[in-house]
Amino acid sequence: MPNQFTTPKGKLIAIGGHEQREKDGPAREQSAEFILQRFVDELARKDTVVVIPTASEEPEEAAQDYVTVFTELGIKKVEVLDIRSREQANSTEALETLNRADGVMFTGGDQLRLTALLGGTLVLARITERYQREAFVVAGTSAGAAAMSTPMIYQGRNDAGFLKDEIHITTGLQLLRDVAIDTHFIARGRIVRMAQIIATNPGCIGLGLEEDTAVLVTKGNELEVIGNGMVVLLDGHECTSNTIYEVRPGEVFSIRDLRLHLLAKGQCFKLPGFASTKASLEKPVKE
């Protein structure tokens, strides 16, 4: 396995869900940024994209939407890797499918299903290896985005989070470390539950993705906002007090001096780690 601290050569695209899936939308959307087009644009080649609908309870239906749109966007071959068991996730056939891919797309659904079926398998190891060593693009929407990070939120009501232990986390696919990703962020009012995740470990960045909005991650730590909504970042590195370890389960916690960033299309953010030691906002890159 590649060293987790080396700079990845691949790219990640984490999408907040409900992204536009038609190239030509209504008149009001003509100037909108089409996230799936950006995914295609970032591919080193346009030969093969693999759709992985493992998170969905209706994988065939979930996959077909992306087969259609990627075909319309000029991908020569769109394959579906419909993994429904850990045996399939360790199969030679699955690895051969991944070897042909220029990029993969994880659909929405249940992120816990995704990690339970793929965690520790050859499929995940191969995706991670190609992301680290090659110009390979890994995209995911909704649950497919939430599963990319470590830690991964997998349970908790939209209106929950201010009471200790209301939110459950586990290890995600670990493509993006020390970042907690939550999706449908503004539409479902999830900022407080993200704050609890940051309170449990202020060294982690909270990345809240609104619908039809995404981040493009390059070099493992450089984020660019794409899409048509807002990205919310919660940074606890400079918090001055935190009671999450003092209060009992079911009690309200406090955290002070939690930094909040609201970023729109074109804005960039550098995560701590790798070459930098402190998160910092940057001006949009000019072409």
XYZ file of N, CA and C in Angstrom:
861
model
N 0.834 -1.203 0.000
C 0.000 0.000 0.000
C 0.871 1.257 0.000
N 0.465 2.306 -0.707
C 1.238 3.547 -0.710
C 1.253 4.190 0.666
N 2.301 4.934 0.944
C 2.383 5.681 2.192
C 1.267 6.713 2.245
N 0.495 6.720 3.356
C -0.656 7.613 3.467
C -0.242 9.081 3.495
N 1.043 9.384 3.724
C 1.467 10.772 3.821
C 2.081 11.285 2.516
N 2.154 10.450 1.488
C 2.614 10.936 0.207
C 1.499 11.720 -0.475
N 1.874 12.634 -1.350
C 0.880 13.441 -2.051
C 0.197 12.604 -3.129
N -1.123 12.455 -3.079
C -1.817 11.656 -4.094
C -1.693 12.304 -5.473
N -1.575 11.483 -6.488
C -1.545 11.970 -7.860
C -2.947 12.076 -8.449
N -3.912 11.432 -7.797
C -5.285 11.462 -8.275
C -6.078 12.618 -7.706
N -7.364 12.645 -8.034
C -8.262 13.704 -7.585
C -9.534 13.107 -7.010
N -10.122 13.832 -6.067
C -11.407 13.462 -5.486
C -12.437 14.528 -5.828
N -13.676 14.098 -6.065
C -14.787 15.037 -6.204
C -15.895 14.554 -5.282
N -16.120 15.288 -4.205
C -17.162 14.960 -3.232
C -18.353 15.883 -3.460
N -19.518 15.284 -3.728
C -20.712 16.037 -4.129
C -21.767 15.939 -3.033
N -22.422 17.061 -2.746
C -23.385 17.122 -1.650
C -24.725 16.461 -1.913
N -24.925 15.876 -3.093
C -26.183 15.206 -3.419
C -27.070 16.053 -4.314
N -28.035 15.390 -4.951
C -29.019 16.061 -5.817
C -28.354 16.929 -6.877
N -27.215 16.477 -7.404
C -26.549 17.228 -8.461
C -27.350 17.132 -9.761
N -27.246 18.172 -10.560
C -27.903 18.183 -11.855
C -27.361 17.032 -12.697
N -28.263 16.275 -13.337
C -27.840 15.111 -14.119
C -28.223 15.230 -15.587
N -28.600 16.412 -16.007
C -28.869 16.658 -17.418
C -27.958 17.775 -17.888
N -27.351 17.573 -19.043
C -26.407 18.567 -19.546
C -27.084 19.898 -19.811
N -28.294 19.852 -20.349
C -29.028 21.078 -20.665
C -30.262 21.162 -19.780
N -30.199 21.999 -18.751
C -31.318 22.148 -17.832
C -32.242 23.272 -18.249
N -33.190 23.639 -17.404
C -34.085 24.765 -17.668
C -33.303 26.052 -17.884
N -33.989 27.072 -18.401
C -33.318 28.335 -18.732
C -32.589 28.929 -17.539
N -33.162 28.803 -16.348
C -32.531 29.405 -15.181
C -31.220 28.695 -14.811
N -31.012 27.511 -15.380
C -29.815 26.762 -15.054
C -28.765 26.807 -16.165
N -29.011 27.589 -17.200
C -28.094 27.591 -18.331
C -26.697 28.060 -17.942
N -26.623 28.950 -16.946
C -25.319 29.438 -16.519
C -24.768 28.653 -15.334
N -25.484 27.616 -14.920
C -25.060 26.835 -13.765
C -23.857 25.961 -14.117
N -23.079 25.635 -13.113
C -21.935 24.753 -13.327
C -22.397 23.301 -13.230
N -22.080 22.525 -14.233
C -22.506 21.131 -14.317
C -21.395 20.274 -13.721
N -21.605 19.779 -12.513
C -20.564 19.072 -11.773
C -20.095 17.819 -12.499
N -21.028 17.062 -13.074
C -20.649 15.820 -13.733
C -19.802 16.089 -14.987
N -20.018 17.239 -15.636
C -19.143 17.627 -16.737
C -17.729 17.880 -16.222
N -17.634 18.506 -15.053
C -16.307 18.762 -14.465
C -15.594 17.447 -14.142
N -16.348 16.462 -13.663
C -15.772 15.137 -13.413
C -15.154 14.583 -14.697
N -15.902 14.645 -15.780
C -15.406 14.151 -17.062
C -14.185 14.951 -17.513
N -14.224 16.266 -17.329
C -13.113 17.120 -17.737
C -11.819 16.785 -16.988
N -11.936 16.341 -15.745
C -10.759 16.061 -14.925
C -10.129 14.706 -15.235
N -10.809 13.852 -15.987
C -10.262 12.548 -16.327
C -9.067 12.696 -17.260
N -8.022 11.904 -17.036
C -6.855 11.936 -17.905
C -7.214 11.411 -19.291
N -8.088 10.424 -19.338
C -8.614 9.894 -20.593
C -10.125 9.770 -20.460
N -10.807 9.658 -21.572
C -12.277 9.581 -21.563
C -12.745 8.196 -22.012
N -11.921 7.171 -21.780
C -12.232 5.835 -22.291
C -13.271 5.107 -21.442
N -13.026 4.996 -20.121
C -13.891 4.158 -19.286
C -14.136 4.801 -17.922
N -15.391 4.867 -17.536
C -15.788 5.268 -16.186
C -16.543 4.102 -15.566
N -16.248 3.816 -14.309
C -16.929 2.749 -13.582
C -17.840 3.355 -12.520
N -19.106 2.988 -12.554
C -20.089 3.446 -11.577
C -20.256 2.356 -10.519
N -20.142 2.748 -9.246
C -20.268 1.797 -8.134
C -21.498 2.179 -7.311
N -22.623 1.449 -7.473
C -23.865 1.797 -6.780
C -24.078 1.030 -5.480
N -23.008 0.583 -4.853
C -23.082 -0.287 -3.678
C -23.872 0.328 -2.535
N -23.819 1.643 -2.375
C -24.513 2.288 -1.257
C -26.024 2.252 -1.409
N -26.519 2.060 -2.615
C -27.956 2.165 -2.891
C -28.696 0.854 -2.651
N -29.939 0.970 -2.180
C -30.810 -0.194 -2.050
C -31.383 -0.601 -3.401
N -31.302 0.293 -4.373
C -31.750 0.014 -5.737
C -30.593 0.299 -6.691
N -29.553 -0.533 -6.640
C -28.318 -0.240 -7.366
C -28.479 -0.136 -8.876
N -29.329 -0.957 -9.471
C -29.482 -0.915 -10.928
C -30.046 0.425 -11.378
N -31.064 0.901 -10.650
C -31.671 2.190 -10.987
C -30.698 3.336 -10.724
N -29.994 3.267 -9.598
C -29.048 4.325 -9.247
C -27.928 4.428 -10.276
N -27.458 3.287 -10.750
C -26.356 3.278 -11.698
C -26.771 3.784 -13.077
N -27.998 3.465 -13.484
C -28.423 3.786 -14.845
C -28.406 5.278 -15.126
N -28.758 6.084 -14.124
C -28.725 7.540 -14.313
C -27.343 8.005 -14.749
N -26.307 7.442 -14.129
C -24.947 7.868 -14.430
C -24.433 7.243 -15.724
N -24.860 6.025 -16.026
C -24.510 5.430 -17.314
C -25.000 6.328 -18.443
N -26.233 6.809 -18.299
C -26.822 7.665 -19.327
C -26.076 8.978 -19.468
N -25.858 9.670 -18.355
C -25.258 11.004 -18.435
C -23.798 10.945 -18.875
N -23.031 9.969 -18.390
C -21.627 9.900 -18.791
C -21.481 9.515 -20.260
N -22.395 8.685 -20.743
C -22.389 8.343 -22.171
C -22.663 9.590 -23.003
N -23.630 10.391 -22.563
C -23.957 11.634 -23.274
C -22.803 12.634 -23.224
N -21.985 12.546 -22.179
C -20.857 13.465 -22.036
C -19.597 12.976 -22.755
N -19.718 11.896 -23.489
C -18.622 11.482 -24.349
C -17.730 10.373 -23.840
N -18.065 9.756 -22.707
C -17.276 8.621 -22.227
C -17.521 7.426 -23.149
N -16.455 6.804 -23.627
C -16.590 5.714 -24.589
C -17.285 4.487 -23.991
N -16.966 4.165 -22.744
C -17.558 2.985 -22.118
C -17.843 3.277 -20.648
N -19.078 3.056 -20.230
C -19.456 3.221 -18.827
C -19.831 1.846 -18.284
N -19.078 1.369 -17.313
C -19.321 0.057 -16.721
C -19.890 0.219 -15.320
N -20.690 -0.752 -14.898
C -21.268 -0.752 -13.562
C -20.638 -1.877 -12.753
N -20.074 -1.525 -11.598
C -19.505 -2.517 -10.680
C -20.484 -2.661 -9.521
N -21.430 -3.564 -9.685
C -22.534 -3.737 -8.738
C -22.136 -4.736 -7.657
N -21.441 -4.243 -6.647
C -20.932 -5.101 -5.566
C -21.977 -5.204 -4.455
N -22.414 -6.426 -4.177
C -23.419 -6.639 -3.135
C -22.940 -7.587 -2.041
N -21.674 -7.981 -2.100
C -21.111 -8.856 -1.065
C -19.616 -8.610 -0.974
N -19.029 -8.965 0.156
C -17.585 -8.804 0.317
C -16.825 -9.783 -0.580
N -17.450 -10.905 -0.891
C -16.826 -11.847 -1.818
C -16.634 -11.203 -3.191
N -17.658 -10.501 -3.654
C -17.539 -9.793 -4.935
C -16.472 -8.711 -4.865
N -16.353 -8.059 -3.696
C -15.385 -6.969 -3.533
C -13.943 -7.478 -3.488
N -13.772 -8.786 -3.393
C -12.436 -9.379 -3.420
C -12.197 -10.215 -4.674
N -13.078 -10.073 -5.648
C -13.017 -10.933 -6.832
C -12.055 -10.389 -7.885
N -11.524 -11.319 -8.675
C -10.657 -10.949 -9.795
C -11.412 -10.104 -10.807
N -12.688 -10.444 -11.041
C -13.506 -9.713 -12.012
C -13.641 -8.245 -11.631
N -13.860 -7.972 -10.335
C -13.999 -6.592 -9.878
C -12.707 -5.816 -10.073
N -11.585 -6.450 -9.769
C -10.292 -5.784 -9.928
C -9.995 -5.506 -11.395
N -10.354 -6.428 -12.263
C -10.136 -6.216 -13.693
C -10.965 -5.034 -14.206
N -12.181 -4.910 -13.680
C -13.027 -3.773 -14.057
C -12.387 -2.468 -13.626
N -11.874 -2.409 -12.417
C -11.210 -1.198 -11.923
C -9.942 -0.879 -12.711
N -9.241 -1.908 -13.145
C -8.008 -1.689 -13.901
C -8.272 -0.996 -15.231
N -9.478 -1.150 -15.767
C -9.823 -0.518 -17.041
C -10.285 0.920 -16.878
N -10.583 1.324 -15.645
C -11.240 2.609 -15.397
C -10.270 3.785 -15.412
N -10.763 4.918 -15.922
C -10.046 6.188 -15.804
C -10.530 6.966 -14.582
N -11.715 6.566 -14.068
C -12.281 7.178 -12.873
C -13.469 6.357 -12.405
N -13.859 6.559 -11.152
C -15.012 5.849 -10.604
C -15.984 6.842 -9.988
N -17.246 6.451 -9.957
C -18.311 7.276 -9.378
C -19.095 6.441 -8.383
N -19.097 6.851 -7.113
C -19.918 6.216 -6.080
C -21.269 6.929 -6.017
N -22.351 6.174 -6.126
C -23.679 6.776 -6.042
C -24.064 7.029 -4.583
N -25.246 7.626 -4.404
C -25.779 7.850 -3.068
C -26.434 6.597 -2.509
N -26.956 6.734 -1.289
C -27.593 5.608 -0.606
C -27.280 5.642 0.873
N -26.632 4.601 1.364
C -26.288 4.461 2.776
C -24.781 4.274 2.872
N -24.093 5.236 3.465
C -22.637 5.153 3.541
C -22.155 3.995 4.399
N -22.956 3.567 5.370
C -22.546 2.436 6.201
C -22.552 1.146 5.379
N -23.500 1.019 4.457
C -23.509 -0.135 3.561
C -22.228 -0.153 2.719
N -21.826 1.031 2.285
C -20.641 1.145 1.445
C -19.381 0.725 2.197
N -19.194 1.232 3.399
C -17.984 0.889 4.149
C -18.014 -0.551 4.656
N -19.188 -1.057 5.022
C -19.290 -2.428 5.520
C -18.967 -3.445 4.430
N -19.311 -3.123 3.190
C -19.059 -4.047 2.092
C -17.672 -3.878 1.471
N -17.132 -2.661 1.495
C -15.858 -2.420 0.820
C -14.656 -2.313 1.758
N -14.888 -1.982 3.021
C -13.774 -1.794 3.950
C -12.890 -3.031 4.044
N -11.579 -2.863 3.862
C -10.637 -3.967 3.987
C -10.613 -4.923 2.813
N -11.246 -4.569 1.698
C -11.298 -5.460 0.548
C -10.266 -5.071 -0.507
N -10.091 -5.973 -1.479
C -9.158 -5.703 -2.565
C -9.640 -4.568 -3.453
N -10.954 -4.435 -3.596
C -11.503 -3.344 -4.402
C -11.122 -1.990 -3.813
N -11.321 -1.817 -2.524
C -10.967 -0.548 -1.901
C -9.463 -0.310 -1.959
N -8.692 -1.367 -1.741
C -7.237 -1.230 -1.802
C -6.791 -0.798 -3.200
N -7.437 -1.332 -4.235
C -7.059 -0.967 -5.600
C -7.460 0.468 -5.923
N -8.651 0.887 -5.492
C -9.072 2.273 -5.708
C -8.112 3.227 -5.012
N -7.759 2.911 -3.777
C -6.838 3.753 -3.008
C -5.470 3.819 -3.677
N -4.982 2.672 -4.123
C -3.680 2.620 -4.774
C -3.657 3.457 -6.048
N -4.697 3.344 -6.867
C -4.731 4.100 -8.119
C -4.881 5.601 -7.844
N -5.675 5.952 -6.830
C -5.807 7.362 -6.458
C -4.478 7.933 -5.992
N -3.716 7.145 -5.252
C -2.436 7.629 -4.742
C -1.374 7.735 -5.830
N -1.349 6.814 -6.768
C -0.215 6.685 -7.681
C -0.473 7.152 -9.106
N -1.754 7.350 -9.479
C -2.069 7.656 -10.865
C -2.981 8.877 -10.965
N -3.136 9.384 -12.171
C -4.078 10.475 -12.432
C -5.480 9.884 -12.537
N -5.971 9.419 -11.402
C -7.226 8.671 -11.297
C -8.222 9.525 -10.522
N -9.453 9.606 -11.000
C -10.454 10.467 -10.367
C -11.495 9.618 -9.652
N -11.708 9.913 -8.384
C -12.723 9.232 -7.581
C -13.784 10.253 -7.196
N -15.016 10.013 -7.622
C -16.121 10.916 -7.295
C -17.180 10.165 -6.504
N -17.934 10.908 -5.702
C -19.028 10.315 -4.943
C -20.057 11.371 -4.625
N -21.310 10.981 -4.608
C -22.381 11.913 -4.280
C -23.152 11.435 -3.063
N -23.568 12.370 -2.223
C -24.347 12.055 -1.017
C -23.603 11.017 -0.172
N -24.152 9.820 0.009
C -23.465 8.794 0.792
C -22.104 8.460 0.213
N -22.002 8.505 -1.114
C -20.728 8.233 -1.763
C -19.669 9.264 -1.437
N -20.092 10.489 -1.125
C -19.160 11.533 -0.697
C -18.857 11.404 0.793
N -19.887 11.184 1.593
C -19.701 11.086 3.047
C -18.752 9.958 3.420
N -18.751 8.885 2.614
C -17.913 7.730 2.927
C -16.442 7.955 2.616
N -16.119 8.995 1.862
C -14.726 9.226 1.480
C -13.837 9.574 2.670
N -14.422 10.155 3.695
C -13.615 10.774 4.739
C -13.392 9.871 5.941
N -12.496 10.324 6.780
C -12.277 9.721 8.090
C -12.174 10.858 9.091
N -13.077 10.968 10.069
C -14.158 10.041 10.399
C -15.359 10.159 9.463
N -16.267 9.178 9.539
C -17.466 9.179 8.713
C -18.709 9.188 9.597
N -19.591 10.153 9.345
C -20.875 10.202 10.045
C -21.805 9.177 9.410
N -22.422 8.321 10.224
C -23.333 7.350 9.633
C -24.703 7.314 10.300
N -24.880 8.033 11.380
C -26.188 8.036 12.024
C -26.356 9.313 12.827
N -27.575 9.849 12.809
C -27.873 11.068 13.549
C -28.929 11.869 12.828
N -30.010 12.216 13.523
C -31.091 12.984 12.900
C -30.578 14.334 12.415
N -31.279 14.898 11.434
C -30.891 16.204 10.914
C -30.902 17.277 11.991
N -31.860 17.173 12.938
C -31.990 18.197 13.979
C -31.251 17.815 15.259
N -30.460 16.743 15.195
C -29.735 16.283 16.379
C -28.326 16.853 16.389
N -27.629 16.643 17.489
C -26.225 17.000 17.533
C -25.795 17.801 18.734
N -26.745 18.511 19.391
C -26.300 19.342 20.514
C -26.203 18.558 21.817
N -26.698 17.309 21.811
C -26.542 16.445 22.978
C -25.420 15.438 22.714
N -24.569 15.247 23.692
C -23.454 14.320 23.539
C -23.956 12.921 23.192
N -23.300 12.286 22.232
C -23.569 10.913 21.780
C -24.795 10.789 20.885
N -25.365 11.912 20.417
C -26.462 11.817 19.458
C -25.970 11.443 18.065
N -24.704 11.674 17.804
C -24.132 11.437 16.490
C -23.186 10.246 16.553
N -23.298 9.357 15.569
C -22.440 8.179 15.517
C -21.458 8.302 14.363
N -20.228 7.933 14.621
C -19.203 7.985 13.584
C -18.445 6.669 13.530
N -17.843 6.408 12.387
C -16.984 5.247 12.215
C -15.892 5.609 11.220
N -15.096 4.647 10.836
C -14.036 4.881 9.859
C -14.605 4.804 8.451
N -14.326 5.809 7.638
C -14.795 5.809 6.261
C -13.821 5.096 5.338
N -13.877 5.414 4.059
C -12.992 4.787 3.078
C -11.572 5.330 3.148
N -11.378 6.410 3.903
C -10.059 6.973 4.215
C -9.310 7.514 2.997
N -10.054 7.980 2.011
C -9.420 8.650 0.883
C -9.050 10.084 1.250
N -9.785 10.642 2.190
C -9.529 12.001 2.669
C -9.494 11.945 4.192
N -8.317 12.089 4.773
C -8.137 11.897 6.214
C -8.274 13.204 6.987
N -8.674 13.053 8.251
C -8.828 14.189 9.165
C -9.839 15.198 8.654
N -10.814 14.712 7.907
C -11.910 15.522 7.397
C -13.201 14.736 7.592
N -14.223 15.396 8.128
C -15.550 14.786 8.233
C -16.446 15.447 7.202
N -17.023 14.649 6.301
C -17.871 15.179 5.243
C -19.338 14.916 5.583
N -20.160 15.939 5.473
C -21.607 15.772 5.600
C -22.248 16.397 4.362
N -23.348 15.815 3.909
C -23.969 16.219 2.649
C -25.389 16.746 2.879
N -25.997 17.294 1.826
C -27.323 17.937 1.950
C -27.284 18.908 3.132
N -26.186 19.622 3.274
C -25.818 20.236 4.550
C -26.744 21.359 4.981
N -27.016 22.294 4.089
C -27.878 23.417 4.444
C -29.338 23.019 4.365
N -29.697 22.267 3.341
C -31.090 21.862 3.150
C -31.627 21.080 4.346
N -30.765 20.322 5.016
C -31.202 19.480 6.136
C -30.700 19.961 7.488
N -30.135 21.160 7.549
C -29.764 21.774 8.815
C -28.802 20.952 9.650
N -27.650 20.616 9.109
C -26.758 19.665 9.771
C -25.531 20.294 10.421
N -25.534 21.601 10.614
C -24.324 22.250 11.123
C -24.027 21.872 12.574
N -25.064 21.691 13.402
C -24.806 21.374 14.811
C -24.241 19.970 14.955
N -24.752 19.040 14.168
C -24.199 17.681 14.287
C -22.750 17.639 13.805
N -22.410 18.477 12.836
C -21.013 18.552 12.427
C -20.158 19.151 13.538
N -20.699 20.131 14.251
C -19.946 20.756 15.342
C -19.585 19.735 16.414
N -20.477 18.766 16.672
C -20.147 17.747 17.664
C -18.987 16.872 17.196
N -18.940 16.567 15.896
C -17.826 15.784 15.375
C -16.518 16.532 15.579
N -16.524 17.839 15.316
C -15.305 18.635 15.492
C -14.947 18.742 16.972
N -15.945 18.823 17.833
C -15.666 18.890 19.270
C -14.956 17.633 19.760
N -15.295 16.483 19.198
C -14.645 15.244 19.638
C -13.186 15.176 19.216
N -12.824 15.909 18.161
C -11.434 15.974 17.724
C -11.233 17.247 16.905
N -10.823 18.339 17.556
C -10.666 19.613 16.844
C -9.592 19.599 15.767
N -8.825 18.538 15.672
C -7.844 18.419 14.603
C -8.463 18.008 13.281
N -9.748 17.747 13.307
C -10.483 17.347 12.116
C -11.228 18.554 11.540
N -11.242 18.682 10.217
C -11.982 19.746 9.544
C -13.371 19.225 9.173
N -14.397 20.015 9.437
C -15.757 19.661 9.035
C -16.077 20.251 7.678
N -16.489 19.406 6.754
C -16.753 19.831 5.384
C -18.227 19.560 5.072
N -19.040 20.626 5.079
C -20.469 20.506 4.815
C -20.784 20.883 3.383
N -21.300 19.939 2.619
C -21.578 20.148 1.197
C -23.068 20.327 0.967
N -23.460 21.443 0.392
C -24.858 21.655 0.044
C -25.160 20.887 -1.251
N -26.455 20.715 -1.532
C -26.872 19.983 -2.717
C -26.431 20.699 -3.987
N -26.147 19.930 -5.035
C -25.649 20.431 -6.320
C -24.393 21.276 -6.128
N -23.578 20.880 -5.162
C -22.332 21.576 -4.842
C -21.291 20.512 -4.505
N -20.050 20.798 -4.802
C -19.009 19.803 -4.575
C -17.682 20.473 -4.282
N -16.718 19.665 -3.854
C -15.335 20.120 -3.772
C -14.481 19.206 -4.638
N -13.580 19.812 -5.370
C -12.564 19.082 -6.120
C -11.297 19.114 -5.282
N -10.776 17.942 -4.930
C -9.596 17.844 -4.077
C -8.412 17.400 -4.917
N -7.381 18.220 -4.951
C -6.145 17.867 -5.637
C -4.996 17.874 -4.633
N -3.993 17.058 -4.906
C -2.800 16.929 -4.055
C -3.152 16.509 -2.626
N -4.348 15.981 -2.443
C -4.744 15.468 -1.137
C -5.214 16.501 -0.146
N -4.975 17.794 -0.420
C -5.339 18.805 0.574
C -5.781 20.147 -0.004
N -5.797 20.272 -1.325
C -6.204 21.532 -1.931
C -7.620 21.409 -2.483
N -8.531 22.188 -1.909
C -9.946 22.103 -2.246
C -10.378 23.287 -3.099
N -11.160 22.999 -4.122
C -11.809 24.033 -4.922
C -13.307 23.770 -4.909
N -14.099 24.780 -4.617
C -15.552 24.634 -4.606
C -16.071 24.695 -6.036
N -16.885 23.710 -6.417
C -17.525 23.694 -7.722
C -19.021 23.457 -7.525
N -19.803 23.737 -8.540
C -21.245 23.579 -8.399
C -21.927 24.896 -8.118
N -23.151 24.835 -7.622
C -24.026 26.009 -7.608
C -24.528 26.428 -6.231
N -24.029 25.811 -5.182
C -24.453 26.174 -3.837
C -23.282 26.614 -2.982
N -23.326 26.253 -1.726
C -22.330 26.711 -0.753
C -21.686 25.528 -0.039
N -20.414 25.685 0.264
C -19.689 24.735 1.103
C -19.416 25.402 2.447
N -19.700 24.681 3.523
C -19.484 25.186 4.880
C -18.310 24.420 5.482
N -17.303 25.153 5.959
C -16.165 24.512 6.619
C -16.123 24.923 8.080
N -15.995 23.941 8.948
C -15.842 24.173 10.379
C -14.426 23.776 10.779
N -13.720 24.712 11.400
C -12.319 24.518 11.766
C -12.172 24.721 13.271
N -11.802 23.655 13.972
C -11.670 23.729 15.420
C -10.242 23.815 15.912
N -9.290 24.019 15.017
C -7.887 24.020 15.412
C -7.569 25.085 16.463
N -8.295 26.204 16.415
C -8.005 27.292 17.348
C -9.087 27.457 18.423
N -9.888 26.425 18.633
C -10.901 26.539 19.691
C -10.209 26.678 21.045
N -10.823 27.477 21.920
C -10.192 27.781 23.212
C -10.761 26.969 24.365
N -11.959 26.421 24.189
C -12.522 25.553 25.231
C -13.526 24.607 24.609
N -13.733 23.479 25.295
C -14.525 22.400 24.737
C -14.969 21.500 25.892
N -16.257 21.247 26.029
C -16.743 20.460 27.174
C -17.207 19.070 26.796
N -16.973 18.629 25.550
C -17.512 17.345 25.107
C -17.016 16.182 25.967
N -15.814 16.304 26.505
C -15.253 15.227 27.327
C -15.698 15.324 28.783
N -16.325 16.434 29.159
C -16.739 16.635 30.549
C -18.204 16.272 30.790
N -19.062 16.589 29.820
C -20.490 16.361 30.028
C -20.821 14.880 29.864
N -21.963 14.482 30.413
C -22.411 13.092 30.310
C -23.215 12.895 29.025
N -23.321 11.654 28.553
C -24.177 11.383 27.394
C -25.589 11.917 27.628
N -26.131 12.588 26.637
C -27.459 13.172 26.761
C -27.454 14.606 27.243
N -26.287 15.131 27.614
C -26.179 16.524 28.036
C -25.642 17.389 26.897
N -25.900 18.696 26.998
C -25.471 19.646 25.964
C -23.982 19.947 26.130
N -23.265 19.953 25.016
C -21.839 20.274 25.049
C -21.621 21.718 24.595
N -20.427 22.231 24.842
C -20.044 23.572 24.396
C -18.689 23.518 23.716
N -18.501 24.392 22.737
C -17.190 24.576 22.121
C -17.084 26.049 21.740
N -15.941 26.679 22.044
C -15.772 28.105 21.800
C -14.692 28.355 20.747
N -14.876 29.467 20.044
C -13.935 29.905 19.014
C -13.786 28.875 17.897
N -14.913 28.313 17.504
C -14.964 27.429 16.345
C -15.068 28.311 15.099
N -14.125 28.179 14.185
C -14.096 29.033 12.998
C -15.027 28.473 11.923
N -15.708 29.388 11.236
C -16.673 29.023 10.206
C -16.322 29.733 8.905
N -16.267 28.970 7.822
C -16.045 29.526 6.498
C -17.218 29.155 5.605
N -17.735 30.115 4.855
C -18.797 29.877 3.882
C -18.212 30.165 2.503
N -18.134 29.144 1.667
C -17.435 29.274 0.400
C -18.343 28.951 -0.778
N -18.258 29.763 -1.816
C -19.031 29.566 -3.040
C -18.103 29.125 -4.170
N -18.683 28.899 -5.327
C -17.970 28.407 -6.508
C -16.701 29.213 -6.784
N -15.619 28.499 -7.001
C -14.351 29.138 -7.332
C -13.455 29.411 -6.149
N -14.011 29.367 -4.930
C -13.200 29.586 -3.738
C -12.359 28.340 -3.448
N -11.184 28.577 -2.848
C -10.261 27.482 -2.544
C -9.938 27.452 -1.055
N -9.536 26.296 -0.594
C -9.214 26.111 0.822
C -8.126 25.058 0.905
N -7.116 25.320 1.713
C -6.037 24.340 1.890
C -6.172 23.683 3.261
N -6.265 22.370 3.259
C -6.394 21.625 4.505
C -5.059 21.569 5.238
N -5.087 21.449 6.564
C -3.838 21.283 7.297
C -3.211 19.943 6.962
N -1.897 19.840 7.167
C -1.194 18.612 6.843
C -0.463 18.754 5.527
N 0.189 17.682 5.095
C 1.001 17.695 3.890
C 2.000 18.858 3.973
N 1.929 19.784 3.015
C 2.916 20.870 2.987
C 2.546 22.009 3.911
N 1.267 22.057 4.345
C 0.859 23.162 5.210
C 0.569 22.664 6.608
N 0.621 23.560 7.574
C 0.358 23.189 8.957
C -0.871 23.859 9.510
N -1.474 24.721 8.725
C -2.636 25.447 9.210
C -3.577 25.716 8.051
N -4.887 25.464 8.281
C -5.858 25.715 7.219
C -5.884 27.191 6.882
N -5.976 27.515 5.585
C -6.002 28.915 5.180
C -6.855 29.095 3.950
N -7.567 30.217 3.891
C -8.343 30.559 2.714
C -7.421 31.127 1.659
N -7.733 30.825 0.413
C -6.942 31.354 -0.681
C -7.874 32.002 -1.703
N -7.339 32.896 -2.487
C -8.127 33.528 -3.544
C -8.357 32.511 -4.658
N -9.479 32.641 -5.370
C -9.716 31.729 -6.499
C -8.575 31.810 -7.501
N -8.261 30.669 -8.091
C -7.189 30.632 -9.081
C -7.699 31.246 -10.378
N -6.938 32.197 -10.947
C -7.313 32.830 -12.194
C -6.677 32.093 -13.363
N -7.461 31.889 -14.373
C -6.954 31.203 -15.550
C -6.134 32.180 -16.413
